[in-house]
Amino acid sequence: MKINEILNKSGFTKDELIAMLRCTGSDRDLLLKKSSEIKKQQVGNKVYLRGLIELTNQCAKNCYYCGIRHDNDKVNRYFISDEEVLDAARFAFNNRYGSIVIQSGEIQNEWFTRKIELLILGIKHLSGGKLGITLSCGEQTEETYRRWFDAGAHRYLLRIETSNPELYAKLHPADHEWNRRIECLRLLKKCGYQTGTGVMIGLPGQTVDDLANDLLFMKEIDIDMCGMGPYIEHEYTPLFSANKDMLSLHKRFDLTLKMIAVLRILMPDINIASTTALQAIDKIGREKALKIGANILMPNITPGKYRDEYKLYQNKPCTDESPEDCGKCIEARVRLAGCEIGYEEWGDSKHYLKIKFS
Ligand code: 5AD
Ligand code: SF4
Ligand code: FES
């Protein structure tokens, strides 16, 4: 079947998704154009900002691809003070960002649960309830998720990394369970969060078939938000030298753009983030993603002195910059992508709102 015939359908088979992910040249142009149109029709031309606070690089886990994995002893571990987190949130609020994201390594204990709970309450308080709060703090118990939700967080991101359990097992130690991830996604929905997931693209051993399954997985569990990006090696990780037979960075980038485009066509009203990893490969990578289907941007508002230690992958952009630098830069970038910023707006997932209120 020709690409334009596929693009005019309303539901897609796996083979059709694969055809879209494989297309090149003018077919690729058609795909990206279609997804850009759908984005404008369904979620509009606004980009919503989520100021990103990388709270701590302490992590109990040992994912084979990640630069801040527990066993990497070349990282200086930090934990941002409460005051600095509140200052960062105040910066976001004063600069009219609608929301913030608190991201961290995975820590599961009462001290951490309580700390996040108090930070959420503090951020809600300083902004008169106006700043939206997204969390990305890994796998937790239902009780923890519930406490954070009750304190005022309303979105949660937990990437599945890959929907293929066998591939997941190759990328993680045996006690990191794929099933547990799925269970956590279910719990997050049950607690009432707008729930987001995502995958890495171009992982060693990953096929286009896997990526099509990733898209079907997101559709099936009915996510509200997605953040996905290219896999990028980090020197001090076990996966660094795992496989020489990898897609080039350029191909991983291209495949990520196509994944975003196909997801926008498959799930027209969800929020899709333009992730930082895209910019690690292409200087205007995030703008390209906004143009073709993404509608969320996460300017880094982590205090400058910590940024160098939150390197999940090499070449991570914005590590020498301050929150002010990124703030100024973001506006120009959004304009370059032909979009506008939804200042002071939460920009909740239309998908979530439709389900909730219908
Ligand atoms: N390349 C790209 N993305 C990575 N992440 C972790 N390590 C890497 C890497 N080497 C992503 C994972 C994780 C998110 C916080 O960062 O998808 O969920
Ligand atoms: Fe920890 Fe997340 Fe890195 Fe895994 S990907 S080691 S859970 S920070
Ligand atoms: Fe950080 Fe441009 S977004 S410097």
mmCIF file of C-alpha atoms and ligand atoms in Angstrom:
data_model
loop_
_atom_site.group_PDB
_atom_site.id
_atom_site.type_symbol
_atom_site.label_atom_id
_atom_site.label_comp_id
_atom_site.label_asym_id
_atom_site.label_seq_id
_atom_site.Cartn_x
_atom_site.Cartn_y
_atom_site.Cartn_z
ATOM 1 C CA MET A 1 0.000 0.000 0.000
ATOM 2 C CA LYS A 2 1.178 3.532 -0.786
ATOM 3 C CA ILE A 3 2.012 5.885 2.084
ATOM 4 C CA ASN A 4 -0.739 8.359 1.221
ATOM 5 C CA GLU A 5 -3.303 5.563 1.295
ATOM 6 C CA ILE A 6 -2.059 4.497 4.734
ATOM 7 C CA LEU A 7 -2.073 8.075 5.989
ATOM 8 C CA ASN A 8 -5.722 8.478 5.064
ATOM 9 C CA LYS A 9 -6.842 5.487 7.112
ATOM 10 C CA SER A 10 -8.157 5.794 10.660
ATOM 11 C CA GLY A 11 -6.732 2.634 12.234
ATOM 12 C CA PHE A 12 -3.389 0.996 11.473
ATOM 13 C CA THR A 13 -2.038 -2.531 11.392
ATOM 14 C CA LYS A 14 1.449 -3.233 12.640
ATOM 15 C CA ASP A 15 2.674 -3.585 9.065
ATOM 16 C CA GLU A 16 1.324 -0.153 8.245
ATOM 17 C CA LEU A 17 3.088 1.346 11.244
ATOM 18 C CA ILE A 18 6.303 -0.314 10.104
ATOM 19 C CA ALA A 19 5.827 1.077 6.587
ATOM 20 C CA MET A 20 5.488 4.568 8.070
ATOM 21 C CA LEU A 21 8.604 4.133 10.233
ATOM 22 C CA ARG A 22 10.571 2.893 7.222
ATOM 23 C CA CYS A 23 9.537 5.530 4.710
ATOM 24 C CA THR A 24 12.089 7.840 3.103
ATOM 25 C CA GLY A 25 12.226 10.747 0.630
ATOM 26 C CA SER A 26 8.882 12.169 -0.475
ATOM 27 C CA ASP A 27 6.964 9.518 1.503
ATOM 28 C CA ARG A 28 8.722 10.713 4.637
ATOM 29 C CA ASP A 29 7.792 14.307 3.778
ATOM 30 C CA LEU A 30 4.146 13.275 3.447
ATOM 31 C CA LEU A 31 4.242 11.511 6.815
ATOM 32 C CA LEU A 32 5.734 14.504 8.626
ATOM 33 C CA LYS A 33 3.330 16.902 6.903
ATOM 34 C CA LYS A 34 0.324 14.808 7.890
ATOM 35 C CA SER A 35 1.406 14.590 11.504
ATOM 36 C CA SER A 36 2.075 18.330 11.653
ATOM 37 C CA GLU A 37 -1.447 18.999 10.332
ATOM 38 C CA ILE A 38 -3.016 16.615 12.829
ATOM 39 C CA LYS A 39 -1.123 18.262 15.656
ATOM 40 C CA LYS A 40 -2.419 21.720 14.708
ATOM 41 C CA GLN A 41 -5.999 20.481 14.319
ATOM 42 C CA GLN A 42 -6.099 18.453 17.501
ATOM 43 C CA VAL A 43 -3.908 20.185 20.076
ATOM 44 C CA GLY A 44 -3.201 23.533 18.396
ATOM 45 C CA ASN A 45 0.013 25.376 17.741
ATOM 46 C CA LYS A 46 0.926 26.146 21.338
ATOM 47 C CA VAL A 47 3.914 24.661 23.117
ATOM 48 C CA TYR A 48 3.517 24.198 26.865
ATOM 49 C CA LEU A 49 6.514 24.629 29.138
ATOM 50 C CA ARG A 50 7.460 22.343 32.003
ATOM 51 C CA GLY A 51 10.484 23.674 33.906
ATOM 52 C CA LEU A 52 12.683 20.662 34.584
ATOM 53 C CA ILE A 53 14.282 20.261 38.025
ATOM 54 C CA GLU A 54 16.786 17.401 38.156
ATOM 55 C CA LEU A 55 16.384 16.924 41.896
ATOM 56 C CA THR A 56 19.029 14.301 42.511
ATOM 57 C CA ASN A 57 21.327 12.001 40.591
ATOM 58 C CA GLN A 58 21.236 9.452 43.416
ATOM 59 C CA CYS A 59 19.691 6.266 42.094
ATOM 60 C CA ALA A 60 19.329 2.783 43.506
ATOM 61 C CA LYS A 61 19.128 1.252 40.040
ATOM 62 C CA ASN A 62 21.665 0.042 37.558
ATOM 63 C CA CYS A 63 20.133 0.354 34.095
ATOM 64 C CA TYR A 64 22.927 -0.655 31.700
ATOM 65 C CA TYR A 65 22.541 2.429 29.476
ATOM 66 C CA CYS A 66 22.325 5.226 32.041
ATOM 67 C CA GLY A 67 25.157 7.550 33.053
ATOM 68 C CA ILE A 68 23.896 8.050 36.619
ATOM 69 C CA ARG A 69 23.370 4.341 37.368
ATOM 70 C CA HIS A 70 24.193 3.388 40.934
ATOM 71 C CA ASP A 71 27.479 1.650 40.175
ATOM 72 C CA ASN A 72 28.988 4.496 38.171
ATOM 73 C CA ASP A 73 31.423 5.787 40.776
ATOM 74 C CA LYS A 74 32.716 8.548 38.495
ATOM 75 C CA VAL A 75 29.625 10.655 39.215
ATOM 76 C CA ASN A 76 29.542 13.138 42.102
ATOM 77 C CA ARG A 77 26.204 12.541 43.736
ATOM 78 C CA TYR A 78 24.108 15.569 44.685
ATOM 79 C CA PHE A 79 20.728 16.325 46.160
ATOM 80 C CA ILE A 80 19.354 19.817 45.597
ATOM 81 C CA SER A 81 18.373 21.578 48.819
ATOM 82 C CA ASP A 82 14.705 22.319 49.476
ATOM 83 C CA GLU A 83 15.422 26.040 49.247
ATOM 84 C CA GLU A 84 16.999 25.644 45.806
ATOM 85 C CA VAL A 85 14.058 23.571 44.566
ATOM 86 C CA LEU A 86 11.607 26.195 45.776
ATOM 87 C CA ASP A 87 13.746 28.925 44.180
ATOM 88 C CA ALA A 88 13.710 27.027 40.888
ATOM 89 C CA ALA A 89 9.931 26.682 41.091
ATOM 90 C CA ARG A 90 9.660 30.389 41.860
ATOM 91 C CA PHE A 91 11.800 31.090 38.789
ATOM 92 C CA ALA A 92 9.390 29.025 36.672
ATOM 93 C CA PHE A 93 6.387 30.787 38.153
ATOM 94 C CA ASN A 94 7.869 34.274 37.704
ATOM 95 C CA ASN A 95 8.767 33.446 34.117
ATOM 96 C CA ARG A 96 5.187 32.315 33.478
ATOM 97 C CA TYR A 97 5.978 28.650 32.872
ATOM 98 C CA GLY A 98 2.706 26.785 33.443
ATOM 99 C CA SER A 99 4.272 23.765 35.134
ATOM 100 C CA ILE A 100 7.381 22.157 36.495
ATOM 101 C CA VAL A 101 8.713 18.600 36.370
ATOM 102 C CA ILE A 102 10.608 17.062 39.267
ATOM 103 C CA GLN A 103 12.843 14.307 37.922
ATOM 104 C CA SER A 104 15.192 12.110 39.942
ATOM 105 C CA GLY A 105 16.914 8.792 40.134
ATOM 106 C CA GLU A 106 14.926 6.066 41.845
ATOM 107 C CA ILE A 107 14.870 6.199 45.648
ATOM 108 C CA GLN A 108 12.298 4.199 47.555
ATOM 109 C CA ASN A 109 12.037 5.114 51.217
ATOM 110 C CA GLU A 110 9.858 7.088 53.604
ATOM 111 C CA TRP A 111 12.361 9.926 53.858
ATOM 112 C CA PHE A 112 12.229 10.479 50.081
ATOM 113 C CA THR A 113 8.458 10.077 49.884
ATOM 114 C CA ARG A 114 7.982 12.672 52.595
ATOM 115 C CA LYS A 115 10.536 15.028 51.045
ATOM 116 C CA ILE A 116 8.750 15.028 47.680
ATOM 117 C CA GLU A 117 5.399 15.386 49.417
ATOM 118 C CA LEU A 118 6.594 18.497 51.269
ATOM 119 C CA LEU A 119 8.196 19.943 48.138
ATOM 120 C CA ILE A 120 4.919 19.525 46.238
ATOM 121 C CA LEU A 121 3.030 21.287 49.032
ATOM 122 C CA GLY A 122 5.674 24.042 49.115
ATOM 123 C CA ILE A 123 5.510 24.601 45.348
ATOM 124 C CA LYS A 124 1.731 24.686 45.374
ATOM 125 C CA HIS A 125 1.865 27.190 48.204
ATOM 126 C CA LEU A 126 4.392 29.569 46.638
ATOM 127 C CA SER A 127 2.441 29.673 43.379
ATOM 128 C CA GLY A 128 -1.028 29.959 44.923
ATOM 129 C CA GLY A 129 -1.822 26.554 43.400
ATOM 130 C CA LYS A 130 -1.010 27.843 39.922
ATOM 131 C CA LEU A 131 2.084 25.820 38.956
ATOM 132 C CA GLY A 132 1.249 22.403 37.558
ATOM 133 C CA ILE A 133 3.479 19.596 38.861
ATOM 134 C CA THR A 134 4.683 16.558 36.944
ATOM 135 C CA LEU A 135 6.774 13.909 38.673
ATOM 136 C CA SER A 136 9.290 11.531 37.166
ATOM 137 C CA CYS A 137 10.723 9.643 40.135
ATOM 138 C CA GLY A 138 10.525 6.061 38.970
ATOM 139 C CA GLU A 139 8.810 3.014 40.397
ATOM 140 C CA GLN A 140 7.113 3.533 43.748
ATOM 141 C CA THR A 141 4.397 1.895 45.815
ATOM 142 C CA GLU A 142 0.742 2.719 45.302
ATOM 143 C CA GLU A 143 0.712 4.485 48.658
ATOM 144 C CA THR A 144 3.594 6.745 47.644
ATOM 145 C CA TYR A 145 2.007 7.567 44.310
ATOM 146 C CA ARG A 146 -1.236 8.365 46.137
ATOM 147 C CA ARG A 147 0.422 10.608 48.718
ATOM 148 C CA TRP A 148 2.157 12.624 46.017
ATOM 149 C CA PHE A 149 -1.094 12.905 44.064
ATOM 150 C CA ASP A 150 -2.982 14.043 47.150
ATOM 151 C CA ALA A 151 -0.270 16.632 47.829
ATOM 152 C CA GLY A 152 -0.923 18.142 44.390
ATOM 153 C CA ALA A 153 1.131 16.418 41.682
ATOM 154 C CA HIS A 154 -1.116 15.599 38.771
ATOM 155 C CA ARG A 155 1.067 14.143 36.034
ATOM 156 C CA TYR A 156 3.628 11.338 36.164
ATOM 157 C CA LEU A 157 6.153 10.144 33.622
ATOM 158 C CA LEU A 158 7.479 6.606 33.764
ATOM 159 C CA ARG A 159 9.129 5.351 30.625
ATOM 160 C CA ILE A 160 8.714 1.701 29.775
ATOM 161 C CA GLU A 161 12.015 2.070 27.810
ATOM 162 C CA THR A 162 10.914 -0.742 25.471
ATOM 163 C CA SER A 163 7.671 -2.688 25.203
ATOM 164 C CA ASN A 164 9.663 -5.829 24.439
ATOM 165 C CA PRO A 165 10.243 -7.712 27.743
ATOM 166 C CA GLU A 166 13.167 -9.714 26.277
ATOM 167 C CA LEU A 167 14.939 -6.580 25.124
ATOM 168 C CA TYR A 168 14.179 -4.945 28.494
ATOM 169 C CA ALA A 169 15.851 -7.885 30.211
ATOM 170 C CA LYS A 170 18.997 -7.336 28.128
ATOM 171 C CA LEU A 171 19.191 -3.672 29.099
ATOM 172 C CA HIS A 172 18.692 -4.111 32.849
ATOM 173 C CA PRO A 173 19.922 -6.310 35.695
ATOM 174 C CA ALA A 174 17.640 -9.233 36.562
ATOM 175 C CA ASP A 175 15.952 -7.502 39.491
ATOM 176 C CA HIS A 176 14.692 -4.630 37.298
ATOM 177 C CA GLU A 177 11.385 -6.112 36.233
ATOM 178 C CA TRP A 178 9.471 -5.122 33.127
ATOM 179 C CA ASN A 179 6.234 -6.373 34.720
ATOM 180 C CA ARG A 180 6.737 -4.076 37.645
ATOM 181 C CA ARG A 181 6.933 -1.114 35.245
ATOM 182 C CA ILE A 182 3.616 -2.110 33.725
ATOM 183 C CA GLU A 183 2.117 -2.491 37.167
ATOM 184 C CA CYS A 184 3.351 0.995 38.137
ATOM 185 C CA LEU A 185 1.789 2.519 35.018
ATOM 186 C CA ARG A 186 -1.504 0.870 35.999
ATOM 187 C CA LEU A 187 -1.218 2.205 39.561
ATOM 188 C CA LEU A 188 -0.496 5.728 38.335
ATOM 189 C CA LYS A 189 -3.653 5.699 36.244
ATOM 190 C CA LYS A 190 -5.623 4.273 39.130
ATOM 191 C CA CYS A 191 -4.448 7.128 41.385
ATOM 192 C CA GLY A 192 -5.747 9.611 38.809
ATOM 193 C CA TYR A 193 -2.515 10.943 37.307
ATOM 194 C CA GLN A 194 -2.206 12.027 33.717
ATOM 195 C CA THR A 195 0.146 9.231 32.880
ATOM 196 C CA GLY A 196 3.035 9.362 30.466
ATOM 197 C CA THR A 197 5.453 6.789 29.210
ATOM 198 C CA GLY A 198 8.043 6.523 26.492
ATOM 199 C CA VAL A 199 10.840 4.504 24.981
ATOM 200 C CA MET A 200 14.386 4.923 23.781
ATOM 201 C CA ILE A 201 14.936 4.648 20.060
ATOM 202 C CA GLY A 202 17.930 2.999 18.416
ATOM 203 C CA LEU A 203 18.833 0.715 21.309
ATOM 204 C CA PRO A 204 21.229 -2.134 20.554
ATOM 205 C CA GLY A 205 19.170 -5.140 19.486
ATOM 206 C CA GLN A 206 15.993 -3.103 18.895
ATOM 207 C CA THR A 207 14.137 -3.659 15.605
ATOM 208 C CA VAL A 208 11.556 -1.600 13.683
ATOM 209 C CA ASP A 209 9.106 -4.307 14.662
ATOM 210 C CA ASP A 210 9.842 -3.498 18.329
ATOM 211 C CA LEU A 211 9.227 0.191 17.679
ATOM 212 C CA ALA A 212 5.881 -0.519 15.989
ATOM 213 C CA ASN A 213 4.979 -2.626 19.041
ATOM 214 C CA ASP A 214 6.006 0.279 21.278
ATOM 215 C CA LEU A 215 3.475 2.478 19.497
ATOM 216 C CA LEU A 216 0.754 -0.165 19.749
ATOM 217 C CA PHE A 217 1.585 -0.602 23.424
ATOM 218 C CA MET A 218 1.117 3.130 24.081
ATOM 219 C CA LYS A 219 -2.195 3.039 22.266
ATOM 220 C CA GLU A 220 -3.338 -0.034 24.142
ATOM 221 C CA ILE A 221 -2.568 1.216 27.632
ATOM 222 C CA ASP A 222 -4.064 4.511 26.537
ATOM 223 C CA ILE A 223 -1.392 6.953 27.705
ATOM 224 C CA ASP A 224 -2.028 10.671 28.107
ATOM 225 C CA MET A 225 1.543 11.809 27.479
ATOM 226 C CA CYS A 226 4.705 10.565 25.862
ATOM 227 C CA GLY A 227 8.377 11.440 26.057
ATOM 228 C CA MET A 228 10.705 9.447 23.861
ATOM 229 C CA GLY A 229 14.135 10.070 22.509
ATOM 230 C CA PRO A 230 17.130 8.518 20.808
ATOM 231 C CA TYR A 231 19.396 6.229 22.796
ATOM 232 C CA ILE A 232 22.799 7.881 23.160
ATOM 233 C CA GLU A 233 25.803 6.035 24.532
ATOM 234 C CA HIS A 234 27.442 7.018 27.786
ATOM 235 C CA GLU A 235 31.084 6.082 28.177
ATOM 236 C CA TYR A 236 30.849 4.801 31.761
ATOM 237 C CA THR A 237 28.017 2.333 31.240
ATOM 238 C CA PRO A 238 28.032 -1.385 30.413
ATOM 239 C CA LEU A 239 26.091 -0.780 27.204
ATOM 240 C CA PHE A 240 28.731 1.570 25.841
ATOM 241 C CA SER A 241 30.806 -1.139 24.248
ATOM 242 C CA ALA A 242 28.019 -3.716 23.962
ATOM 243 C CA ASN A 243 27.368 -3.540 20.285
ATOM 244 C CA LYS A 244 29.288 -2.086 17.402
ATOM 245 C CA ASP A 245 26.465 -2.863 15.006
ATOM 246 C CA MET A 246 24.377 0.169 15.923
ATOM 247 C CA LEU A 247 22.312 2.617 13.921
ATOM 248 C CA SER A 248 24.219 5.863 13.354
ATOM 249 C CA LEU A 249 23.195 8.792 15.565
ATOM 250 C CA HIS A 250 21.721 10.403 12.482
ATOM 251 C CA LYS A 251 19.509 7.368 11.814
ATOM 252 C CA ARG A 252 18.418 7.212 15.469
ATOM 253 C CA PHE A 253 17.458 10.868 15.242
ATOM 254 C CA ASP A 254 15.487 10.349 12.050
ATOM 255 C CA LEU A 255 13.703 7.336 13.504
ATOM 256 C CA THR A 256 12.782 9.339 16.604
ATOM 257 C CA LEU A 257 11.201 12.064 14.475
ATOM 258 C CA LYS A 258 9.225 9.419 12.623
ATOM 259 C CA MET A 259 8.161 7.758 15.882
ATOM 260 C CA ILE A 260 6.827 11.131 17.082
ATOM 261 C CA ALA A 261 5.010 11.692 13.793
ATOM 262 C CA VAL A 262 3.427 8.231 13.756
ATOM 263 C CA LEU A 263 2.416 8.505 17.417
ATOM 264 C CA ARG A 264 0.767 11.869 16.746
ATOM 265 C CA ILE A 265 -1.234 10.262 13.938
ATOM 266 C CA LEU A 266 -2.090 7.215 16.079
ATOM 267 C CA MET A 267 -2.994 9.190 19.233
ATOM 268 C CA PRO A 268 -3.876 12.688 17.972
ATOM 269 C CA ASP A 269 -4.871 14.351 21.255
ATOM 270 C CA ILE A 270 -2.096 13.298 23.657
ATOM 271 C CA ASN A 271 0.789 15.491 24.827
ATOM 272 C CA ILE A 272 4.118 14.617 23.222
ATOM 273 C CA ALA A 273 7.371 16.050 24.558
ATOM 274 C CA SER A 274 10.197 17.260 22.410
ATOM 275 C CA THR A 275 13.009 15.682 24.430
ATOM 276 C CA THR A 276 16.467 17.009 25.203
ATOM 277 C CA ALA A 277 18.217 13.943 23.778
ATOM 278 C CA LEU A 278 17.108 15.068 20.301
ATOM 279 C CA GLN A 279 19.218 18.175 20.735
ATOM 280 C CA ALA A 280 22.239 16.122 21.735
ATOM 281 C CA ILE A 281 22.326 14.847 18.140
ATOM 282 C CA ASP A 282 21.014 17.807 16.156
ATOM 283 C CA LYS A 283 21.394 21.425 17.315
ATOM 284 C CA ILE A 284 17.828 22.189 16.262
ATOM 285 C CA GLY A 285 16.492 18.721 17.040
ATOM 286 C CA ARG A 286 13.890 19.864 19.506
ATOM 287 C CA GLU A 287 12.540 22.446 17.057
ATOM 288 C CA LYS A 288 12.232 19.796 14.372
ATOM 289 C CA ALA A 289 10.146 17.650 16.737
ATOM 290 C CA LEU A 290 7.885 20.584 17.656
ATOM 291 C CA LYS A 291 7.312 21.314 13.992
ATOM 292 C CA ILE A 292 6.169 17.818 13.167
ATOM 293 C CA GLY A 293 4.138 16.721 16.165
ATOM 294 C CA ALA A 294 5.448 17.428 19.662
ATOM 295 C CA ASN A 295 3.780 20.108 21.821
ATOM 296 C CA ILE A 296 5.649 20.027 25.146
ATOM 297 C CA LEU A 297 9.070 21.458 25.981
ATOM 298 C CA MET A 298 10.970 21.065 29.224
ATOM 299 C CA PRO A 299 13.408 23.957 29.735
ATOM 300 C CA ASN A 300 16.016 22.979 32.290
ATOM 301 C CA ILE A 301 15.694 25.040 35.494
ATOM 302 C CA THR A 302 18.118 22.973 37.563
ATOM 303 C CA PRO A 303 20.670 25.294 39.233
ATOM 304 C CA GLY A 304 23.716 25.465 36.944
ATOM 305 C CA LYS A 305 26.194 23.981 39.414
ATOM 306 C CA TYR A 306 24.466 20.575 39.435
ATOM 307 C CA ARG A 307 23.839 20.109 35.751
ATOM 308 C CA ASP A 308 27.111 18.516 34.841
ATOM 309 C CA GLU A 309 26.388 15.640 37.203
ATOM 310 C CA TYR A 310 23.035 14.710 35.654
ATOM 311 C CA LYS A 311 24.421 13.271 32.471
ATOM 312 C CA LEU A 312 22.292 10.287 31.521
ATOM 313 C CA TYR A 313 24.063 10.198 28.149
ATOM 314 C CA GLN A 314 27.032 11.962 26.617
ATOM 315 C CA ASN A 315 26.754 15.275 24.819
ATOM 316 C CA LYS A 316 23.736 16.352 26.882
ATOM 317 C CA PRO A 317 22.928 19.960 25.993
ATOM 318 C CA CYS A 318 22.387 22.889 28.400
ATOM 319 C CA THR A 319 24.837 21.619 31.032
ATOM 320 C CA ASP A 320 26.884 24.849 30.987
ATOM 321 C CA GLU A 321 23.816 27.076 31.022
ATOM 322 C CA SER A 322 21.736 28.657 33.774
ATOM 323 C CA PRO A 323 17.929 28.661 34.063
ATOM 324 C CA GLU A 324 17.996 32.234 32.696
ATOM 325 C CA ASP A 325 20.019 31.153 29.639
ATOM 326 C CA CYS A 326 17.607 28.338 28.821
ATOM 327 C CA GLY A 327 14.614 30.589 29.431
ATOM 328 C CA LYS A 328 15.828 33.133 26.872
ATOM 329 C CA CYS A 329 16.838 30.461 24.427
ATOM 330 C CA ILE A 330 13.553 28.573 24.585
ATOM 331 C CA GLU A 331 11.420 31.435 23.370
ATOM 332 C CA ALA A 332 13.565 31.872 20.266
ATOM 333 C CA ARG A 333 13.529 28.143 19.649
ATOM 334 C CA VAL A 334 9.754 27.881 19.820
ATOM 335 C CA ARG A 335 9.427 30.783 17.424
ATOM 336 C CA LEU A 336 11.903 29.134 15.075
ATOM 337 C CA ALA A 337 9.661 26.067 15.062
ATOM 338 C CA GLY A 338 6.737 28.275 13.996
ATOM 339 C CA CYS A 339 4.869 27.704 17.265
ATOM 340 C CA GLU A 340 3.920 29.917 20.203
ATOM 341 C CA ILE A 341 4.350 29.404 23.933
ATOM 342 C CA GLY A 342 1.310 28.757 26.104
ATOM 343 C CA TYR A 343 2.484 30.952 28.991
ATOM 344 C CA GLU A 344 0.822 30.436 32.382
ATOM 345 C CA GLU A 345 -1.158 27.499 31.034
ATOM 346 C CA TRP A 346 -0.996 23.960 32.316
ATOM 347 C CA GLY A 347 -1.558 22.566 28.860
ATOM 348 C CA ASP A 348 -3.017 19.360 30.220
ATOM 349 C CA SER A 349 -3.378 16.398 27.932
ATOM 350 C CA LYS A 350 -6.578 16.855 25.906
ATOM 351 C CA HIS A 351 -6.776 13.089 25.806
ATOM 352 C CA TYR A 352 -6.955 12.884 29.592
ATOM 353 C CA LEU A 353 -9.462 15.699 29.887
ATOM 354 C CA LYS A 354 -11.734 14.094 27.299
ATOM 355 C CA ILE A 355 -11.795 10.781 29.112
ATOM 356 C CA LYS A 356 -12.273 12.394 32.502
ATOM 357 C CA PHE A 357 -15.132 14.634 31.572
ATOM 358 C CA SER A 358 -16.946 12.619 28.931
HETATM 359 N N1 5AD B 1 20.329 7.646 26.170
HETATM 360 C C1 5AD B 1 19.110 8.179 26.035
HETATM 361 N N2 5AD B 1 18.198 8.247 27.016
HETATM 362 C C2 5AD B 1 18.559 7.751 28.223
HETATM 363 N N3 5AD B 1 17.893 7.656 29.372
HETATM 364 C C3 5AD B 1 18.698 7.103 30.292
HETATM 365 N N4 5AD B 1 19.889 6.810 29.743
HETATM 366 C C4 5AD B 1 19.834 7.198 28.452
HETATM 367 C C5 5AD B 1 20.736 7.156 27.364
HETATM 368 N N5 5AD B 1 21.955 6.640 27.488
HETATM 369 C C6 5AD B 1 16.486 8.038 29.500
HETATM 370 C C7 5AD B 1 15.647 6.842 29.935
HETATM 371 C C8 5AD B 1 15.048 7.277 31.258
HETATM 372 C C9 5AD B 1 15.104 8.779 31.139
HETATM 373 C C10 5AD B 1 15.088 9.492 32.439
HETATM 374 O O1 5AD B 1 16.314 9.026 30.473
HETATM 375 O O2 5AD B 1 14.624 6.622 28.984
HETATM 376 O O3 5AD B 1 13.743 6.823 31.456
HETATM 377 FE FE1 SF4 B 2 18.302 5.259 37.630
HETATM 378 FE FE2 SF4 B 2 16.543 6.089 35.761
HETATM 379 FE FE3 SF4 B 2 19.179 5.982 35.223
HETATM 380 FE FE4 SF4 B 2 17.780 3.696 35.478
HETATM 381 S S1 SF4 B 2 17.467 5.290 33.854
HETATM 382 S S2 SF4 B 2 19.799 4.135 36.390
HETATM 383 S S3 SF4 B 2 16.323 4.260 37.086
HETATM 384 S S4 SF4 B 2 18.179 7.328 36.699
HETATM 385 FE FE1 FES B 3 19.176 25.489 27.427
HETATM 386 FE FE2 FES B 3 18.987 26.647 24.909
HETATM 387 S S1 FES B 3 17.492 25.527 26.029
HETATM 388 S S2 FES B 3 20.597 26.820 26.402
#
